[in-house]
Coordinates of C-alpha atoms in Angstrom, one line a residue:
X12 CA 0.0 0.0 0.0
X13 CA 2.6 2.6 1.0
X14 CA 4.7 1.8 -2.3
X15 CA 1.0 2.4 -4.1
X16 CA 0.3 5.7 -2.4
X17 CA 4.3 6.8 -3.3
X18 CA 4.2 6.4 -7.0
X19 CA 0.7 8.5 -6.8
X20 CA 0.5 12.6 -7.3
X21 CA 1.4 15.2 -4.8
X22 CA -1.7 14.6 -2.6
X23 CA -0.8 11.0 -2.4
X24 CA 2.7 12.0 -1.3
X25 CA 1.3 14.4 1.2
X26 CA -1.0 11.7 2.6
X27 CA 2.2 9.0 2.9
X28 CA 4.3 11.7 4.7
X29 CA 1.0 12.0 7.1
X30 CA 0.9 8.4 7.3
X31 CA 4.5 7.7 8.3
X32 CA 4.6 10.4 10.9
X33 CA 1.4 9.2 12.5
X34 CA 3.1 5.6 12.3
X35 CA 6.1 6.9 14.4
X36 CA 4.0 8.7 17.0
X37 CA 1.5 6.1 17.7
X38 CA 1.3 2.8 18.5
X39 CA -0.5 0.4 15.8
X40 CA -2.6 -1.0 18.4
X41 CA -4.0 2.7 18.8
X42 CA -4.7 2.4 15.4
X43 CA -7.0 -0.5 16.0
X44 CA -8.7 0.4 18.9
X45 CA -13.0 0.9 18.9
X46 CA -14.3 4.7 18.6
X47 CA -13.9 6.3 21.6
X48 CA -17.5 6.8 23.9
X49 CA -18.2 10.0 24.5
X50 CA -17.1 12.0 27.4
X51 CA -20.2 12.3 29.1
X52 CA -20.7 10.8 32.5
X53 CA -23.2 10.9 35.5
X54 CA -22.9 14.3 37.9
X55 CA -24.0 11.8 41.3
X56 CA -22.3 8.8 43.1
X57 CA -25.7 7.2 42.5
X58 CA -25.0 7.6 38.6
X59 CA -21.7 6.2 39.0
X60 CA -23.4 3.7 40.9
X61 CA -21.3 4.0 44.0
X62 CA -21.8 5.0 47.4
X63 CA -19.3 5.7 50.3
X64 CA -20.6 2.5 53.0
X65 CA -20.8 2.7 56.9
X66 CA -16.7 2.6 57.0
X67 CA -16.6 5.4 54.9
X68 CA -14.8 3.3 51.9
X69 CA -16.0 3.4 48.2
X70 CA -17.7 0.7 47.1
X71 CA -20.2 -0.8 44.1
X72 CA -23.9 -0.3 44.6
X73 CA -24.6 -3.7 43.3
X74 CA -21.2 -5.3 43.4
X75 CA -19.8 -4.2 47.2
X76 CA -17.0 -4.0 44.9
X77 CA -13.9 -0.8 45.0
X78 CA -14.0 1.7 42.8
X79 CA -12.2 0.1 39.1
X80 CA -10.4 2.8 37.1
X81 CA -9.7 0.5 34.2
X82 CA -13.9 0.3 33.3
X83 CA -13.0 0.4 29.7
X84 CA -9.9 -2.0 29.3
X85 CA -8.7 -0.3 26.0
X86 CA -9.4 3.2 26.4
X87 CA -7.0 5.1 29.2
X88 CA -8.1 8.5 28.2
X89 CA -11.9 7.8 28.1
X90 CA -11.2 6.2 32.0
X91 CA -8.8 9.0 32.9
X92 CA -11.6 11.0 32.2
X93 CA -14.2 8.7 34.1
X94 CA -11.9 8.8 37.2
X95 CA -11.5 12.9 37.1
X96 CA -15.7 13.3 36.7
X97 CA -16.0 10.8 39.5
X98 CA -13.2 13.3 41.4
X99 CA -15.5 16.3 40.9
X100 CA -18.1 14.7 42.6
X101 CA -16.0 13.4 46.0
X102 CA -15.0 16.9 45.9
X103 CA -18.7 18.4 45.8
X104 CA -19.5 15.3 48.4
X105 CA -16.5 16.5 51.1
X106 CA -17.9 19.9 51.2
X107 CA -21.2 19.0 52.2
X108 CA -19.7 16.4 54.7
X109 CA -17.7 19.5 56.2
X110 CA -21.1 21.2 56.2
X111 CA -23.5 18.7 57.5
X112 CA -21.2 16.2 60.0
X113 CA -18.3 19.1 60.8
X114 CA -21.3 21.4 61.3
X115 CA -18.4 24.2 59.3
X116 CA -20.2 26.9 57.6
X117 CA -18.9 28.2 53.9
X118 CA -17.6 31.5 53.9
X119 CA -16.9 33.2 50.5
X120 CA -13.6 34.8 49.1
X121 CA -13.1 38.1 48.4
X122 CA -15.1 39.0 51.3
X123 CA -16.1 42.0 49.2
X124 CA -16.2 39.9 46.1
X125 CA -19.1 41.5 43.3
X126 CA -21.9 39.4 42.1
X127 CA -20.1 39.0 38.7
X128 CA -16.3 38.0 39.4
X129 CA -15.3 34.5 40.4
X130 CA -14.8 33.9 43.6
X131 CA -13.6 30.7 46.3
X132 CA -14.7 30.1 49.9
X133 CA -12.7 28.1 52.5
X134 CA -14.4 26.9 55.5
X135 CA -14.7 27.8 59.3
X136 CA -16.1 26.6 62.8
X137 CA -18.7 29.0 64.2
X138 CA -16.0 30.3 66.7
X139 CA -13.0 30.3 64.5
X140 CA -12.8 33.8 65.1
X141 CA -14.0 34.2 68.4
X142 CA -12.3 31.5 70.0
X143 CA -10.1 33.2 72.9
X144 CA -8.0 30.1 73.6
X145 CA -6.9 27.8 70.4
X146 CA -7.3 28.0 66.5
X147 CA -6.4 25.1 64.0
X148 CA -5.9 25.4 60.8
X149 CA -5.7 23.0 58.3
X150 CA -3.6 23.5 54.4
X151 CA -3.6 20.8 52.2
X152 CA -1.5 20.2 49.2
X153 CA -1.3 21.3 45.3
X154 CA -3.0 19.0 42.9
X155 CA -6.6 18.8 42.4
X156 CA -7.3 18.4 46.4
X157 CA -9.6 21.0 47.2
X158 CA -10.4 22.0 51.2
X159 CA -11.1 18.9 53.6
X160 CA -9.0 16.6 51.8
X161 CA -6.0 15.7 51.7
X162 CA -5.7 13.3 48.5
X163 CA -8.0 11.9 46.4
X164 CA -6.4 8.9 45.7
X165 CA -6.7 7.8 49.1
X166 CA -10.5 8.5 49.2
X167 CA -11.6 6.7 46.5
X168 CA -9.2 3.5 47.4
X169 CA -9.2 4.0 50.7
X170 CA -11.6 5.8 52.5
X171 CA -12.9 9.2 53.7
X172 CA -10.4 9.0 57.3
X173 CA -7.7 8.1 55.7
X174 CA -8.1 10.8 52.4
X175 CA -9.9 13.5 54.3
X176 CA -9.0 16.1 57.1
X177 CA -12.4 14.9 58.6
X178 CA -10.8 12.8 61.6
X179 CA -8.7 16.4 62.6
X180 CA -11.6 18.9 62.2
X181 CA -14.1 16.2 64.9
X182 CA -11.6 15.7 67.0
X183 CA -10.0 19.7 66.7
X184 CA -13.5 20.9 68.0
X185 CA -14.1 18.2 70.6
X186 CA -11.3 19.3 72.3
X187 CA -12.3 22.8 72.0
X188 CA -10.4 24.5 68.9
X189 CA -11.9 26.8 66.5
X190 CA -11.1 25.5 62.8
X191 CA -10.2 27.5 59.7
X192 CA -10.0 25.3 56.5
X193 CA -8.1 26.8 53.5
X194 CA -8.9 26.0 50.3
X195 CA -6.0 26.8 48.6
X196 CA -5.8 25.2 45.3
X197 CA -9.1 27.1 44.0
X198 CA -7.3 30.0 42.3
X199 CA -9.6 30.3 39.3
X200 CA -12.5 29.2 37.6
X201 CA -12.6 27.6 33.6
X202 CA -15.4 29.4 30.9
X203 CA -15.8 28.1 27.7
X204 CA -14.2 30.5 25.2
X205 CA -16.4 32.1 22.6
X206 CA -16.0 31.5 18.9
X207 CA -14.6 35.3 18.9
X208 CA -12.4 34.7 21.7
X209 CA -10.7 31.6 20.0
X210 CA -10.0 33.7 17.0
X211 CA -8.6 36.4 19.1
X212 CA -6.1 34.1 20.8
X213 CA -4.5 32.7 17.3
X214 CA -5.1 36.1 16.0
X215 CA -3.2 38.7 18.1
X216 CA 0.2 38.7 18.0
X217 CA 2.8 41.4 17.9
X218 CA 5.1 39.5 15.8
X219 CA 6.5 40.7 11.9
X220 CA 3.7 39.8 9.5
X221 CA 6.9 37.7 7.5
X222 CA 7.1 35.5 10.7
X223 CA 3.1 35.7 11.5
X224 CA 2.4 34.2 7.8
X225 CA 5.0 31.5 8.1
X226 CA 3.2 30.3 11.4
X227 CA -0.3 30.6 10.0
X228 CA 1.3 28.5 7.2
X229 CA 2.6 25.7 9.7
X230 CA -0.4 25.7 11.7
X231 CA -2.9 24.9 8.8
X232 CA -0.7 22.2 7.6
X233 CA -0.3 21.1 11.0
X234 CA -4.2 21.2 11.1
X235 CA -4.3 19.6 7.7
X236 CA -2.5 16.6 9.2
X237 CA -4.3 16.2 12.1
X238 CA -7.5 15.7 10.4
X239 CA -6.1 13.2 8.9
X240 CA -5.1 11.5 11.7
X241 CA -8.1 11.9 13.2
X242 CA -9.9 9.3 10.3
X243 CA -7.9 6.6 12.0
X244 CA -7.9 7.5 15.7
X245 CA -10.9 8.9 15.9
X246 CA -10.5 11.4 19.1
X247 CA -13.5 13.7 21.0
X248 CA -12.4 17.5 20.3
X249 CA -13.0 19.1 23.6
X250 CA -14.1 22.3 23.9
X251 CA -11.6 25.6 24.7
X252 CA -11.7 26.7 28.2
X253 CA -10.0 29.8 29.6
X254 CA -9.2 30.9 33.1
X255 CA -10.7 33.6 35.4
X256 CA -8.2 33.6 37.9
X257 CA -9.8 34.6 41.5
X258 CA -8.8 38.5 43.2
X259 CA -6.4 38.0 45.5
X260 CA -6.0 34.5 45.5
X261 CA -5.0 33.3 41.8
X262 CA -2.2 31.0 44.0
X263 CA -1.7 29.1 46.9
X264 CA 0.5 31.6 48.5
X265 CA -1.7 34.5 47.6
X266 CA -5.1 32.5 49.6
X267 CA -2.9 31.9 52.4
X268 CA -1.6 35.5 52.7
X269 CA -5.3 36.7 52.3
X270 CA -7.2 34.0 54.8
X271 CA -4.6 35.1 57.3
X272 CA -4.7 39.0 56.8
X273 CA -9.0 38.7 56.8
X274 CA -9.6 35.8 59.0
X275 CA -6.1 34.6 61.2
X276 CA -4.9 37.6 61.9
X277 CA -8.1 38.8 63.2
X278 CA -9.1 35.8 65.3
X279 CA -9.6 36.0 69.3
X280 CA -7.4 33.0 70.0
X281 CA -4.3 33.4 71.7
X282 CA -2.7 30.0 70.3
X283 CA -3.0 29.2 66.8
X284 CA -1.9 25.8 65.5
X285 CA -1.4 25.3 61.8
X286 CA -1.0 21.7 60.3
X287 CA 0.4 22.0 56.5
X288 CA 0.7 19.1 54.1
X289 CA 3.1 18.7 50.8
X290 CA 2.6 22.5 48.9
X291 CA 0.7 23.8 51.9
X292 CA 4.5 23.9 54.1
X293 CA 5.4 26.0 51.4
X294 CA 2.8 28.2 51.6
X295 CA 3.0 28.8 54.9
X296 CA 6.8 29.5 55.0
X297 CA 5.7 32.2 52.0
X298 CA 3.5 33.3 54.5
X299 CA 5.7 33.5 57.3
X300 CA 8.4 35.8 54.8
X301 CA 5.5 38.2 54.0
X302 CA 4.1 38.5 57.3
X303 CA 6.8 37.6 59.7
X304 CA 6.3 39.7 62.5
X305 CA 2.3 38.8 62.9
X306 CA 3.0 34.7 62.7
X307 CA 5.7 34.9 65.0
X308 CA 3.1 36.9 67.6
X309 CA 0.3 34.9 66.6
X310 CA 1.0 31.0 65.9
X311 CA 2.3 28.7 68.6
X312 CA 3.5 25.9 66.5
X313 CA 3.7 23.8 63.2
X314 CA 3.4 20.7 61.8
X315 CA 4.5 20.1 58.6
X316 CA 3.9 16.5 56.9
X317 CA 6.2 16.0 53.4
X318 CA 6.3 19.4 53.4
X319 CA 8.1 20.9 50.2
X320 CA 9.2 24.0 51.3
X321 CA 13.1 25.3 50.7
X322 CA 14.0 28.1 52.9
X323 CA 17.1 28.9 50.4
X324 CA 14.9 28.7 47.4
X325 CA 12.4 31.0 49.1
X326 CA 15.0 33.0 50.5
X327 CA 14.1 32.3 54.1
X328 CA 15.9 34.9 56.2
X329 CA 17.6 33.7 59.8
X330 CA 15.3 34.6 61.7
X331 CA 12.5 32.9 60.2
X332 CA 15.1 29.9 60.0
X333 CA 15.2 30.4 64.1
X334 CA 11.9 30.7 64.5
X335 CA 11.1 27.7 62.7
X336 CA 13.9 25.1 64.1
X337 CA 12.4 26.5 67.8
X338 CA 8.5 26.1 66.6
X339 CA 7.9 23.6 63.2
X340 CA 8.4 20.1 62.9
X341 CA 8.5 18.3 59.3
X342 CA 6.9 14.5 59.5
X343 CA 8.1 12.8 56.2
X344 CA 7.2 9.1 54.6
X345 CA 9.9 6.8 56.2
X346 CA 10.2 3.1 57.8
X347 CA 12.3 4.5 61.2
X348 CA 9.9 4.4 63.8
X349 CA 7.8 7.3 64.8
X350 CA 9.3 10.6 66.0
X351 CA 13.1 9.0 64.8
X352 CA 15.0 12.0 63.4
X353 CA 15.5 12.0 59.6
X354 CA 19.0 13.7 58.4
X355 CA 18.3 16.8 56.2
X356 CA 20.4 19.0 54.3
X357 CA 18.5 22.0 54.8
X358 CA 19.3 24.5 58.1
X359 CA 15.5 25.1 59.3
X360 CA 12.8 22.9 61.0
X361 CA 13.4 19.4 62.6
X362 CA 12.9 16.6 60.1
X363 CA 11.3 13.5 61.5
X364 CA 9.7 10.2 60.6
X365 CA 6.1 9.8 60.2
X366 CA 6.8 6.5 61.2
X367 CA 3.9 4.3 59.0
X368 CA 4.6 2.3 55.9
X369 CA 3.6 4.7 53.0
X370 CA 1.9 3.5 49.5
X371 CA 3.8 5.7 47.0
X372 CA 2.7 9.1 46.5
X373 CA 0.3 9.0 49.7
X374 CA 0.9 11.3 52.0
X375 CA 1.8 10.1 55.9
X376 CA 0.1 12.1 57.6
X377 CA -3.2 10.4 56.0
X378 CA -2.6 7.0 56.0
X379 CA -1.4 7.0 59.7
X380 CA -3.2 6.3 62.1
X381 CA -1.6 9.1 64.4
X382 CA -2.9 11.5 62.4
X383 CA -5.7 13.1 64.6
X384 CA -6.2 16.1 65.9
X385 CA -5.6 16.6 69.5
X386 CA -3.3 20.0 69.9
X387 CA -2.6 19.7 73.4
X388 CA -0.2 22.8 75.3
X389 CA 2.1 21.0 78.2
X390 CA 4.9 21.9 79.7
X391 CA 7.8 23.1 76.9
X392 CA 5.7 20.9 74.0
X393 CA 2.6 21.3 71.9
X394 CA 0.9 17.9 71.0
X395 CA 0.3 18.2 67.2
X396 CA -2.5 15.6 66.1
X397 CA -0.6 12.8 68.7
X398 CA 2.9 13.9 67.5
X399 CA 5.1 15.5 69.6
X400 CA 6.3 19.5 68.8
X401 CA 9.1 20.7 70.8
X402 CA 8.7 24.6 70.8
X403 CA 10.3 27.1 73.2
X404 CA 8.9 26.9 76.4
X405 CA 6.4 29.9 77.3

């Protein structure tokens, strides 16, 4: 066939060089596989046909079964997809749980936000800020965790203790803390881009009309060949999205500087307690370099769990590095036994181990179970969530 389709005209030519790129960039078995579904799926569990049982685990509605990613065996993208729709909806199902069981209302960022620009919300006890005594609160990490959890992963193979910061926020106000929940990794929110807007976007450029032509040029044969392609592997053209990024908190620095100057910073408690997983160490640390002189005041101590902060990345200053060796304690993933010091190369907080067996990528703090909220003052340490805190002695 392809010695057919080379002694043919220039089109034939055209369509062979098509052909033996798409042969190099995909493998034949692609080439064979069924037209994909479309990417529509249910917006409930009960679609899904799954429902989170008395243990709080996952499970089959009929089958009793765990959640299977691989529904479709020859079609990862159509599953991937599956899995992130099924995501949306845990995420949707958390916040009500931090609602209805945590009894945490939703409070909405900016707090002077207009009725027309995107906005977030983290979540709070009813005495977060009125709490003269203690404060917790809770960062998780970057991904698509969004607040009360601390990974997805472990929620839908696991279960809702061991994936969510559910366990901490009962126990937190059982022993009588107030309980701010960030919600840092909603920066922004996706709209569908208009037909003009799509135009706009290949359109506008600053660059010589000599170098704008030869792209225009690429970019339709580019297109040219990937309708081609498209005869054989058949893909869903999704729609173009762009992002509205949220005032004052398009990162997860930017929230954590703004919960603390409207909401931290202004609450009644003399102790505040901050527990900061994977990306949410970081955070803090940024938070500590921006507002130094109000967390030292302010926050009593720190536990960090596989934190990913880097105090000479960041440009931590010494007395922040003080402050922090005296006041923050890093738990990380190891197989020493709880509380066993873990060498580090960096010159700030204690390193220690978390000290449970780990599943890759899971974070310690939620598969442990140490991991629960009981901030207790004694004499020269703070308890953080049944790990021990060494901090200067008051």
């Amino acid at each position: 066939m392809m010695a057919q389709l080379q002694q043919g005209g220039p089109d034939e030519k055209e369509k062979t060089t098509a052909l033996k790129d798409l042969l190099s960039r995909i493998d034949l078995d692609e080439l064979m596989k069924k037209d994909e579904p479309p990417l529509e799926f249910p917006d409930t569990l009960e679609g899904f046909e799954y429902i989170f049982n008395e243990k709080g685990q996952l499970r089959h509605i009929k089958t009793g079964e765990p959640f299977v990613f691989n529904y479709r065996e020859d079609l990862h993208r159509w599953n991937q997809k599956r899995y992130e729709a099924l995501g949306e909806i845990i995420t949707k199902y958390v916040y009500e749980l931090l609602q209805t069981e945590c009894h945490l209302k939703k409070v909405t960022l900016p707090v002077d936000a207009t009725e027309s620009e995107p906005k977030s919300f983290i979540f709070m006890s009813e005495d977060a800020l009125t709490n003269p005594d203690k404060l917790l609160v809770l960062i998780h990490g970057n991904g698509v965790v969004r607040a009360g959890q601390w990974a997805r992963r472990l929620i839908i193979n696991e279960d809702l203790d061991s994936g969510t910061q559910i366990p901490y926020i009962k126990k937190a106000i059982e022993e009588g803390y107030g309980v701010i929940v960030l919600n840092p990794n909603e920066n922004y929110i996706e709209v569908e881009k208009t037909k003009a807007q799509v135009q706009l976007s290949s359109d506008s450029s600053d660059e010589p009309a000599e170098k704008r032509e030869r792209k225009d040029k690429i970019q339709k044969e580019t297109k040219k060949r990937r309708d081609f392609y498209e005869k054989y592997r058949n893909p869903q053209k999704e729609k173009e999205t762009m992002q509205m990024y949220i005032r004052d908190n398009g990162s997860p620095e930017e929230h954590a500087i703004y919960v603390w100057d409207h909401f931290i910073s202004q609450s009644a408690a003399e102790n505040v307690f901050f527990v900061a997983h994977s990306y949410g160490g970081l955070a803090f640390v940024e938070l500590m370099i921006q507002r130094e002189a109000e967390v030292k005041n302010k926050v009593t101590a720190v536990a960090l769990t596989d934190s990913v902060h880097n105090v000479w990345h960041q440009e931590v200053g010494k007395s922040i590095r003080e402050w922090m060796r005296e006041n923050c304690c890093n738990w990380v993933s190891s197989s020493e036994p709880l509380d066993t010091s873990v060498e580090s190369m960096l010159p700030d907080c204690p390193r220690v181990s978390a000290g449970a067996v780990v599943p890759p990528s899971a974070p310690s703090l939620a598969h442990s179970p140490l991991w629960f909220p009981a901030l207790e003052r004694c004499t020269g340490y703070c308890r953080c969530l049944g790990l021990v805190v060494a901090v200067q002695t008051q």
